[in-house]
Structures are given as structure tokens and as C-alpha cells.
XYZ file of C-alpha atoms in Angstrom:
110
model
C -125.004 29.455 7.322
C -128.250 31.317 8.384
C -130.404 28.785 7.230
C -129.155 26.352 9.822
C -130.480 28.845 12.410
C -133.844 28.417 10.742
C -134.452 24.802 9.452
C -132.616 22.858 12.023
C -134.089 22.449 15.435
C -132.750 21.044 18.636
C -134.364 21.539 21.748
C -133.349 20.516 25.262
C -135.859 20.038 27.796
C -134.266 19.299 30.967
C -135.616 21.757 34.086
C -132.544 23.853 35.372
C -134.561 25.784 37.983
C -138.014 26.274 39.185
C -138.395 29.322 41.502
C -141.694 30.312 43.374
C -142.741 33.864 42.375
C -143.488 36.355 45.135
C -146.749 37.438 45.371
C -147.775 40.292 42.962
C -145.262 38.740 40.320
C -147.777 36.334 38.950
C -151.577 36.686 38.421
C -153.747 35.917 40.915
C -156.480 33.806 39.219
C -158.793 33.485 41.886
C -159.053 37.371 42.559
C -159.923 38.076 38.788
C -163.793 39.316 38.487
C -165.934 36.859 36.234
C -166.508 36.769 32.591
C -165.227 39.290 29.996
C -163.783 41.603 32.873
C -161.782 38.810 34.366
C -160.213 38.008 31.011
C -159.498 41.600 30.020
C -157.854 42.518 33.448
C -155.834 38.831 33.048
C -154.306 39.703 29.515
C -153.568 43.757 31.187
C -151.716 42.125 33.752
C -149.689 39.667 31.155
C -148.684 42.610 29.131
C -147.677 44.587 32.105
C -145.223 41.480 32.795
C -147.071 39.253 35.572
C -146.480 35.793 34.842
C -149.383 33.517 34.419
C -147.976 30.983 37.006
C -146.669 31.418 40.418
C -143.512 29.290 39.686
C -140.821 30.479 36.926
C -139.485 27.719 35.100
C -136.158 27.869 33.643
C -135.169 25.108 30.928
C -131.426 23.767 29.617
C -132.620 25.258 26.179
C -133.596 28.726 27.683
C -129.863 28.820 29.229
C -128.026 27.834 25.799
C -130.268 30.456 24.081
C -129.243 33.453 25.931
C -125.806 32.188 25.583
C -125.541 31.511 21.615
C -128.946 31.296 20.073
C -128.870 28.307 17.550
C -125.640 26.540 18.937
C -127.103 23.081 19.048
C -128.557 23.086 15.532
C -125.212 24.825 14.119
C -123.261 21.832 16.285
C -125.509 19.040 14.614
C -124.812 20.428 11.153
C -121.318 20.541 11.539
C -121.169 17.020 12.787
C -122.928 15.989 9.913
C -120.563 17.853 7.313
C -117.685 16.219 9.064
C -119.359 12.612 9.021
C -120.089 13.362 5.345
C -116.078 14.461 5.040
C -115.015 11.147 6.439
C -117.374 9.346 3.929
C -119.947 8.322 6.202
C -123.081 7.220 3.807
C -126.151 10.032 4.249
C -128.775 7.402 5.052
C -126.562 6.048 7.841
C -126.456 9.711 9.011
C -130.212 10.184 8.747
C -131.082 6.985 10.504
C -128.754 7.791 13.124
C -130.147 11.223 13.805
C -133.601 9.477 13.948
C -132.204 7.098 16.569
C -130.516 9.679 18.649
C -133.579 11.721 18.518
C -135.846 8.918 19.532
C -133.421 7.977 22.620
C -132.822 11.146 23.710
C -136.665 11.847 23.898
C -137.568 8.876 25.517
C -134.764 9.480 28.214
C -136.244 13.271 28.653
C -133.355 14.881 27.472
C -134.992 16.612 23.835
């Protein structure tokens, strides 16, 4: 059961929200000093919790992972086990996963 979490990867890419952050919640790249001092200050600001961009984007995958990490991979595994129990050929399941994965990627779901 723990191998499903590690080996099965399902990532949903649709954006749920895109929120503009308040000034001071992100690194202002134009105000950083030039050279190595600027890089050092940016790294320190990021370590202190400041965002690298002025927008916070939340995806569907982040919401699912906050509820139950690995749920999508577990559901795909259980679906494959159910199809095997129904005597569906493993080759058909593999080709089906490829086709569904490619279609979902083209449509922007995964």
C-alpha cells in the first residue's frame, strides 16, 4: 500500500485560484541591490517566508494533497485492480492509461 504513494504519480494542473499578494508579502526584485548582495538578500527573504512572485497560484492538485495526499494515485491503482478482477487484459489497461493520460494532458487537466 505504501508503494502506491511513492510510485504512482497523478498531477492535476487546473488553477483553482490566482490571488495578487499585498506589497511586502513578496520579494520586490527591482529594489534588491546588484550582484551577490542582491542574491543573498533574495535568498534570505525567501527563507523568511516571502514569495518569489506577486501572485499566489493554487492548483487543484494542491487542494487535493491538502485533503488526502496520494488520493488520485490510490484511486487509479484501485481502478486497475478492479479491472483486473473483471478479467480485463493488462495490456488493454496499460494502453487505456496511456490514452487517458495523453488526452488529459492535451485538454490541460493533467
